[in-house]
Coordinates of C-alpha atoms in Angstrom, one line a residue:
X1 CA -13.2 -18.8 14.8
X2 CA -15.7 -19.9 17.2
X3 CA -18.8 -19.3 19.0
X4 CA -19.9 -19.6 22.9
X5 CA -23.1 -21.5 23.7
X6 CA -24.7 -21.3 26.7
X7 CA -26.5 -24.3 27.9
X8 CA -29.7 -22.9 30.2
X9 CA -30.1 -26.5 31.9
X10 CA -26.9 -26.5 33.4
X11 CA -27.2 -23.5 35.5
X12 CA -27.9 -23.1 39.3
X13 CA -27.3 -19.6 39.9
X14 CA -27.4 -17.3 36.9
X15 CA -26.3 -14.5 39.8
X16 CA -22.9 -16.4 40.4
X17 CA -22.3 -17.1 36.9
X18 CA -22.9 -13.5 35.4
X19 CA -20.3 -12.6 37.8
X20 CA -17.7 -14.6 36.4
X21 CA -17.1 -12.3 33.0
X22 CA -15.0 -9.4 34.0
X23 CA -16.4 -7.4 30.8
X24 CA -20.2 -7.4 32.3
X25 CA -20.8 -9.6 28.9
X26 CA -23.7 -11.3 30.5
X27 CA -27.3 -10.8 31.5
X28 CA -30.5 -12.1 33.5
X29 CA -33.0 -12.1 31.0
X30 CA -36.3 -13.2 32.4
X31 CA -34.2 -16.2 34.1
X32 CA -32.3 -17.0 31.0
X33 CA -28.5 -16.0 30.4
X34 CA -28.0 -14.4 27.7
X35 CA -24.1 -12.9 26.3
X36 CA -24.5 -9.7 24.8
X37 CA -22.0 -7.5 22.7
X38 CA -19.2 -6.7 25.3
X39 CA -17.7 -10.1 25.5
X40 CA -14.6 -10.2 24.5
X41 CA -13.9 -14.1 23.9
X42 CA -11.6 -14.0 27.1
X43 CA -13.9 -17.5 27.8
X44 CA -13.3 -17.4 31.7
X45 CA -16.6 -18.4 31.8
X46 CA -16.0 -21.7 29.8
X47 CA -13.3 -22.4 32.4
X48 CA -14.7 -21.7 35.3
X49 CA -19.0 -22.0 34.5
X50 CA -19.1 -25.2 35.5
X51 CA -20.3 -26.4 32.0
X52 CA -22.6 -23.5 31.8
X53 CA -21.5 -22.1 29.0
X54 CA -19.1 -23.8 26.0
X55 CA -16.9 -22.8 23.2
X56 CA -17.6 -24.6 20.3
X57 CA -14.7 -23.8 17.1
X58 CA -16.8 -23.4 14.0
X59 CA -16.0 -25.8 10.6
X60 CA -13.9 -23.5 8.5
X61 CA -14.5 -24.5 4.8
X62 CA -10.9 -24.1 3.5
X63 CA -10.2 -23.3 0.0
X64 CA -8.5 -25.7 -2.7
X65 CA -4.7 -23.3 -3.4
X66 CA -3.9 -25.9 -6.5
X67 CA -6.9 -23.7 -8.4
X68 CA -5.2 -20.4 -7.6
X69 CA -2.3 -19.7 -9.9
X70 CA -0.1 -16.7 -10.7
X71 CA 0.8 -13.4 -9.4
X72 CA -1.3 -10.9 -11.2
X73 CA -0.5 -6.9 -11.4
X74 CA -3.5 -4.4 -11.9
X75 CA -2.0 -1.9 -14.4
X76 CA -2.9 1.9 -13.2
X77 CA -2.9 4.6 -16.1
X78 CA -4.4 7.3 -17.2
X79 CA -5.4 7.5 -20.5
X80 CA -3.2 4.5 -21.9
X81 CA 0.0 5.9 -19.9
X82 CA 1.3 4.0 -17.3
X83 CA 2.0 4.8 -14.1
X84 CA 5.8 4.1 -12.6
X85 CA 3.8 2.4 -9.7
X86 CA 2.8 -0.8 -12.0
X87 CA 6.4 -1.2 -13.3
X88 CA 8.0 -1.8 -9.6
X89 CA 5.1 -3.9 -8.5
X90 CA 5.7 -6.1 -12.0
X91 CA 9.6 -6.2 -10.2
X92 CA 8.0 -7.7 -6.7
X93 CA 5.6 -10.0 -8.9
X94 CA 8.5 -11.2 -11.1
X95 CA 10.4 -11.9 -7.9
X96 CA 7.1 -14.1 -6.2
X97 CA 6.5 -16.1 -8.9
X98 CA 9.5 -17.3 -9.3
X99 CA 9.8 -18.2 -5.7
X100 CA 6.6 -20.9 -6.6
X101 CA 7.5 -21.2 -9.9
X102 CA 4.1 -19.6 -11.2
X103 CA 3.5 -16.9 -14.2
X104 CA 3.3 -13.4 -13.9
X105 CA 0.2 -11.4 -14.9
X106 CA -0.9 -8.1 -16.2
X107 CA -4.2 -6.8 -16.0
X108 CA -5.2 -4.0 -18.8
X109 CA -8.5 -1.9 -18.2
X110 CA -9.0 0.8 -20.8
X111 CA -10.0 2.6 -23.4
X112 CA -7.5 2.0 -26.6
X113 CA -5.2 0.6 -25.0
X114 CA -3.5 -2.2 -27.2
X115 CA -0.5 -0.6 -28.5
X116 CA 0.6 0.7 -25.1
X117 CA -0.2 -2.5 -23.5
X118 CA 2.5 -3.7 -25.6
X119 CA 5.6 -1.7 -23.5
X120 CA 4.6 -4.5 -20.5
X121 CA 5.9 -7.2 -22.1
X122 CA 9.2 -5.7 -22.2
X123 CA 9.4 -5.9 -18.2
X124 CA 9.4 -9.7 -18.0
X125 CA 5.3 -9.9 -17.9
X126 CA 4.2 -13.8 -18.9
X127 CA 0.9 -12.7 -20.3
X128 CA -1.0 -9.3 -20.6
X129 CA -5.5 -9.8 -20.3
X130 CA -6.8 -6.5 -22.3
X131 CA -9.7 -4.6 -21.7
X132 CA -10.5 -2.6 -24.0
X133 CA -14.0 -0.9 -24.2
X134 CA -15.6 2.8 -24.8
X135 CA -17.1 1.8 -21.9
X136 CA -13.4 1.7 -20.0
X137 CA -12.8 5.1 -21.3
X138 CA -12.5 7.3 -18.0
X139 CA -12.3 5.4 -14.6
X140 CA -15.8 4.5 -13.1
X141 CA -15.7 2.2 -10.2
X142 CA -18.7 -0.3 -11.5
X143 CA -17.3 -1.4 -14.8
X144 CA -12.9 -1.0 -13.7
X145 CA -14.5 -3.9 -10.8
X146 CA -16.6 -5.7 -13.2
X147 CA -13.7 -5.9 -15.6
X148 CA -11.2 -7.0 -12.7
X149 CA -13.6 -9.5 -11.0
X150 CA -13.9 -10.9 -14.6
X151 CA -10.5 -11.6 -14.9
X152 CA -10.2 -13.2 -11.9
X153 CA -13.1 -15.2 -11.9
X154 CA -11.3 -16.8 -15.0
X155 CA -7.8 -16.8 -14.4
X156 CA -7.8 -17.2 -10.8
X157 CA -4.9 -15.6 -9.7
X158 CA -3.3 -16.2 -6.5
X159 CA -2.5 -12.5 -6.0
X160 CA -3.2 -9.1 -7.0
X161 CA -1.3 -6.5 -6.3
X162 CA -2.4 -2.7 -7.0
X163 CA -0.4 0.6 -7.1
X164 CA -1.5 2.2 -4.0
X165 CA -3.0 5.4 -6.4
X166 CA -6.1 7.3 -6.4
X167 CA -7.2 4.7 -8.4
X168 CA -5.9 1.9 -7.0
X169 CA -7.2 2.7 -2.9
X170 CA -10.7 3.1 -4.9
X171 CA -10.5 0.1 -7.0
X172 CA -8.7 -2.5 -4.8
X173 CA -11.4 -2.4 -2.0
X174 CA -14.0 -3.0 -4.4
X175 CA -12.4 -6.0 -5.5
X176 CA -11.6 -7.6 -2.5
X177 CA -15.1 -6.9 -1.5
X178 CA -16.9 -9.1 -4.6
X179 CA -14.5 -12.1 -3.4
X180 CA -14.9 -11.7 0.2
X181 CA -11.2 -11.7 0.4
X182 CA -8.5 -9.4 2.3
X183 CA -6.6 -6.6 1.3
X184 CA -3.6 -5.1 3.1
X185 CA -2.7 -1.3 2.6
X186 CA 0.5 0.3 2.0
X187 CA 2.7 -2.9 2.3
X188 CA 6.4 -1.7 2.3
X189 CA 7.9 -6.0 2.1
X190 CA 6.5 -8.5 0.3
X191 CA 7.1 -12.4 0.3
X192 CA 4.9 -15.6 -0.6
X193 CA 5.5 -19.2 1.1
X194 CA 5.8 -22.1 -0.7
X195 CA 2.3 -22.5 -0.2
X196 CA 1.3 -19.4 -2.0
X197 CA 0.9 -17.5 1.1
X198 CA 1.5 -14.0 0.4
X199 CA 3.3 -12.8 3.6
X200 CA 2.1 -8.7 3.9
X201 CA 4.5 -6.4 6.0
X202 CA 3.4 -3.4 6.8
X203 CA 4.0 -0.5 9.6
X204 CA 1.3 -0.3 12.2
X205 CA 0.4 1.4 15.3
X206 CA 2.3 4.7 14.0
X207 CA 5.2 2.7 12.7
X208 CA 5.9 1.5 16.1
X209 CA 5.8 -2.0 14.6
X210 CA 5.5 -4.2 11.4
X211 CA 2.7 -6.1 11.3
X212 CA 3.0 -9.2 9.3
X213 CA -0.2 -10.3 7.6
X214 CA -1.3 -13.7 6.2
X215 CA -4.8 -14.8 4.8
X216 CA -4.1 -18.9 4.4
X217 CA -8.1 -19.3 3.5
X218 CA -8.9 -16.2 1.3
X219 CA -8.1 -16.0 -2.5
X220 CA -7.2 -13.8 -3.9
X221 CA -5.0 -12.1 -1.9
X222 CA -4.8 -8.3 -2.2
X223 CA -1.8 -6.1 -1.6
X224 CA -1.5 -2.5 -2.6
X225 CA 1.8 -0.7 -2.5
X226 CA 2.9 2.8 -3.0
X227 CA 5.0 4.7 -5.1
X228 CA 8.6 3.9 -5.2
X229 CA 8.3 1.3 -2.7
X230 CA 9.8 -1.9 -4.6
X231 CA 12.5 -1.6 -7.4
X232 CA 11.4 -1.5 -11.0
X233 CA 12.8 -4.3 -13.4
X234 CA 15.1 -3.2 -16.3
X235 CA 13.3 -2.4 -19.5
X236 CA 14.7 -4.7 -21.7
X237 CA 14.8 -4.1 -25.6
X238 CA 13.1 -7.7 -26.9
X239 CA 9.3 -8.1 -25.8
X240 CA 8.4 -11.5 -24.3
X241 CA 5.3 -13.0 -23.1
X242 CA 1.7 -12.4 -24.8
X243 CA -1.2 -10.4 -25.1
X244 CA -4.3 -11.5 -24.4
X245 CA -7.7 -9.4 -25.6
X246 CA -10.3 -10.7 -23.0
X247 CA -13.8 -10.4 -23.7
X248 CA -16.5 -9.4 -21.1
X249 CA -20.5 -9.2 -21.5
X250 CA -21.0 -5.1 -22.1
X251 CA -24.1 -5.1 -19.9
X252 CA -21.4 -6.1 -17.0
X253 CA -20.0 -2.5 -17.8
X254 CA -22.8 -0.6 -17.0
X255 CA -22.3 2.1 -14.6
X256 CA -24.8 5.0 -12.7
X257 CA -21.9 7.6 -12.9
X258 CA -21.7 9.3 -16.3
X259 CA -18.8 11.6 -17.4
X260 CA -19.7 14.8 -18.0
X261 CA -16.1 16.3 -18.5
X262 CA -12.6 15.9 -17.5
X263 CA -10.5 18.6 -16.4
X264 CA -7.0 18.2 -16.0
X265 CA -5.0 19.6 -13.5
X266 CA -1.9 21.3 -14.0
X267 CA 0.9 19.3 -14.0
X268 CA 2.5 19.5 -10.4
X269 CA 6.4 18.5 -9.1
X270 CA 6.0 15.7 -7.6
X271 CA 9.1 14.8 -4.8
X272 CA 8.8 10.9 -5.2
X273 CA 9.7 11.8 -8.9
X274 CA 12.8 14.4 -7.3
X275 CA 16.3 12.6 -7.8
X276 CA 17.3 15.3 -5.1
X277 CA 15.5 16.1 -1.6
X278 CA 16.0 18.0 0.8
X279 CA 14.0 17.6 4.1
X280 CA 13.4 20.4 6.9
X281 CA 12.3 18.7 10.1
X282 CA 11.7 20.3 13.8
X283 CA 15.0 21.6 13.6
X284 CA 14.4 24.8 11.4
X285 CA 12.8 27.2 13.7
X286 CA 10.8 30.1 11.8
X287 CA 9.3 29.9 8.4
X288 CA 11.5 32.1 7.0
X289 CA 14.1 29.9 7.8
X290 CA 13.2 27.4 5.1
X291 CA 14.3 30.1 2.3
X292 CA 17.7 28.8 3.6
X293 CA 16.3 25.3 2.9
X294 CA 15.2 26.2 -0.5
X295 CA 18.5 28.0 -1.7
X296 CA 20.1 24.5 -0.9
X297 CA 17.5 22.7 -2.9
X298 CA 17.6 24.8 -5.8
X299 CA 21.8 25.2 -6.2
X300 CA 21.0 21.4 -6.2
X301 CA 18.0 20.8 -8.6
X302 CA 16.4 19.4 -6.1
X303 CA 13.1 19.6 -4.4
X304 CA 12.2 20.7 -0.9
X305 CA 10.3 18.7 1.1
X306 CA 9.2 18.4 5.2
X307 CA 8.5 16.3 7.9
X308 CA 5.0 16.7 9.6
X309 CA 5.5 19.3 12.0
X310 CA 6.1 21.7 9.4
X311 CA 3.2 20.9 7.7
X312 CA 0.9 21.1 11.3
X313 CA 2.6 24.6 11.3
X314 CA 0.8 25.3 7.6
X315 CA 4.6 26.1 6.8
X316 CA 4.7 23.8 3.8
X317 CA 1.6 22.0 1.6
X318 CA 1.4 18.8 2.9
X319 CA 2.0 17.1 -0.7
X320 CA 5.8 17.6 0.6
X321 CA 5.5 15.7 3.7
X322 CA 7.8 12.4 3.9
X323 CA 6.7 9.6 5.9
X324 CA 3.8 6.9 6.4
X325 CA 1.2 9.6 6.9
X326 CA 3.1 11.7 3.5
X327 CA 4.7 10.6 0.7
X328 CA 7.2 7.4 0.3
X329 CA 10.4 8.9 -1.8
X330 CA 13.4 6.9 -3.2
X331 CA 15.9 9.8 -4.6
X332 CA 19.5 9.4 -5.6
X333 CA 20.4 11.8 -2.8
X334 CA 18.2 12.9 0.6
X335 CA 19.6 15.9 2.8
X336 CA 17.9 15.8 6.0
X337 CA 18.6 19.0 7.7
X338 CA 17.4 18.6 11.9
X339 CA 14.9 15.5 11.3
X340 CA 15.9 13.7 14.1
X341 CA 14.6 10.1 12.0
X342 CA 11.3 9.2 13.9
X343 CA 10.0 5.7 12.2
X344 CA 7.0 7.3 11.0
X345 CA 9.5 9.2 8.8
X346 CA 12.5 7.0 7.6
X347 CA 9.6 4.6 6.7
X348 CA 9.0 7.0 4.0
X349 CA 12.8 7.3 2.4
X350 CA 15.3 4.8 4.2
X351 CA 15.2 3.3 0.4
X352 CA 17.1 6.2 -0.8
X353 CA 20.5 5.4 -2.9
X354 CA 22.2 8.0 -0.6
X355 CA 21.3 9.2 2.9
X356 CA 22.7 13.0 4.0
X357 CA 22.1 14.1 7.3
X358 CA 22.3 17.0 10.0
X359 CA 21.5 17.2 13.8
X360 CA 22.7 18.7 16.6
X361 CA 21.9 15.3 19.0
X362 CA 24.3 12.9 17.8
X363 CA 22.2 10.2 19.7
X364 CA 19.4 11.2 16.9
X365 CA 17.7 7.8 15.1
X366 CA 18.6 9.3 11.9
X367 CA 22.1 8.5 12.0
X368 CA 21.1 4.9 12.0
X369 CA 20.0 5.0 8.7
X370 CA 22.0 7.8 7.2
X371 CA 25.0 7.2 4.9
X372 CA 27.1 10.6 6.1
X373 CA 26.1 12.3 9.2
X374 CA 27.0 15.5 10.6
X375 CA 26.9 16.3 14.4
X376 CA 26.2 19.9 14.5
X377 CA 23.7 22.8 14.1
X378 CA 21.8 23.3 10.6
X379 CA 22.4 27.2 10.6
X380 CA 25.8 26.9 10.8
X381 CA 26.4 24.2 8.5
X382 CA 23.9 24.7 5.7
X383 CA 25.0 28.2 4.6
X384 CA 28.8 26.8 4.6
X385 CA 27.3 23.9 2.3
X386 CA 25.8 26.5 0.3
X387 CA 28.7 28.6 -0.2
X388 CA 31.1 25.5 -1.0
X389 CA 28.9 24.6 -3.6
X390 CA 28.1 27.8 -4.9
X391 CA 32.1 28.2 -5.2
X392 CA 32.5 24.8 -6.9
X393 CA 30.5 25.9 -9.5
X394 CA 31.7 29.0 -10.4
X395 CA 34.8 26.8 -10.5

């Protein structure tokens, strides 16, 4: 980064110089030039001011890596139970550290949480840091960042990843706040340099690209990741690693919010938890259409689900949209019936173990990603696919 200086002395005709910047970034005032807010760092007027105005690059004070060690995980629960999210990001961290030969970290905020903070260390997790406090008992934003930004004032990790949760899109900010660090959003590929550079990949501009993000002079570096993104690590039956039982000052967990009550929802089906999905995109025409959808779903214990048209329409809640702006899914089995495979969607569930798909344009993008295709229209195909399986049953 850098800064332009404009040197007053050096000047003969403000008039001539003013009209150099093509953004109208500069001003006569009372006979000095002055560069206001709508420069855009283009620096035509370094080249061509005639030494009127300079760039000068400012010192960047860069960070010693060697203090920055490990690839930490925050672990998101509620109540002591932990979510599937942490398990797959313990799977990318594994996967990191042993790229730079570096240990894997857990971080444990809670409320009686010792004997479940013993499961993680049957996932391949070097050491566990515990917090466990009445005052960790619900989820309050001041003391969850008070505990984290203990931890990593005194284990300096070089990451932190965070399950891209309620929680997590709460907490994470906070955190890279108090460290003046960055923090990527919904990364979908992961990787770290031989440096300790994480390398952050995520879709941007709609999914029309994937931007690839690197902060060499921050630490640490943030990442958070959604559901069923990365690949969970088999549970193995021996524990290994450690648990460590950190201790913070209490006053440090003070927080304005107090808990009056907690009311839990009722338990909802989820379709990143479905092992069968299948999708309705732009091809199903009227509402009542997607009770075709639905038979098909059910005769296969699956869950329905819809692209974001569909949703726009107010034909389906949008907790069942699949894509960047929806939900990321990773079933054993997808049935797309006519999603013609937009980016913005196949983002969302082109990690699936088996891709089904149906269109009428045999030119669609989906086809590209899809295991088995068929070439045809939905209504004439799904009700035969019904049938058949309807008959194989009864069989």
């Amino acid at each position: 980064m850098g800064k332009l200086k404009v040197n007053q002395d050096k000047i003969t005709n403000i008039d001539e110089v003013i009209k150099i910047c093509p953004f109208g970034a500069m001003e006569n005032n009372n006979g000095k030039l002055e560069i206001n807010a709508a420069c855009k760092m283009c620096k035509m007027c370094v080249r061509k001011g005639n030494g009127a105005v300079e760039f000068i690059e400012e010192e960047v004070v860069k960070i010693d890596k060697s203090l920055w060690n490990g690839i930490s995980v925050y672990v998101d629960h509620v109540d002591g139970n932990i979510h599937p999210v942490t398990f797959e990001l313990i799977g990318k961290a594994r996967e990191l550290a042993k790229k730079v030969n570096q240990k894997v970290y857990a971080v444990f905020v809670g409320y009686n949480i010792s004997d479940k903070a013993k499961e993680l260390l049957h996932y391949g997790v070097d050491e566990v840091f515990i917090y466990d406090y009445k005052q960790l008992e619900s989820f309050r934003i001041e003391p969850y960042t008070a505990a984290c930004e203990d931890f990593i004032n005194k284990n300096k990790p070089a990451v932190l990843l965070v399950g891209a949760t309620t929680i997590g899109r709460s907490l994470a900010p906070r955190i890279a706040a108090r460290f003046r660090t960055g923090l990527t959003a919904d990364c979908t590929i992961l990787d770290i340099k031989e440096n300790t550079d994480l390398v952050q990949i995520r879709p941007a501009f709609g999914g029309n690209i994937m931007a690839q993000i690197v902060t060499p002079n921050s630490r640490p570096q943030l990442a958070t990741v959604r559901y069923k993104v990365m690949n969970a690590p088999e549970r193995t039956e021996e524990e290994t690693g450690k648990l460590n039982f950190a201790q913070i000052d209490e006053s440090k967990l003070s927080s304005k919010i107090d808990v009056l009550k907690i009311q839990k929802k009722i338990k909802e089906k989820n379709i990143e938890d479905a092992d069968v999905i299948v999708v309705a995109g732009r091809g199903v025409k009227n509402e009542k259409d997607m009770a075709m959808i639905e038979s098909l779903a059910n005769l296969l214990g699956g869950e329905v689900a819809v692209t974001r048209p569909l949703v726009e329409n107010g034909w389906a809640d949008a907790k069942r949209q699949v894509g960047l702006s929806g939900r990321t899914v990773k079933p054993k089995l997808i049935i797309t019936c006519g999603v013609s495979g937009a980016v913005q969607f196949t983002a969302g569930m082109n990690n699936s173990d088996y891709i089904f798909s149906i269109d009428m344009d045999e030119k669609a993008p989906i086809f590209k990603v899809a295991n088995y295709g068929i070439v045809g229209d939905l209504y004439d195909i799904i009700p035969q696919l019904i049938e058949n399986i309807k008959a194989t049953k009864e069989a």
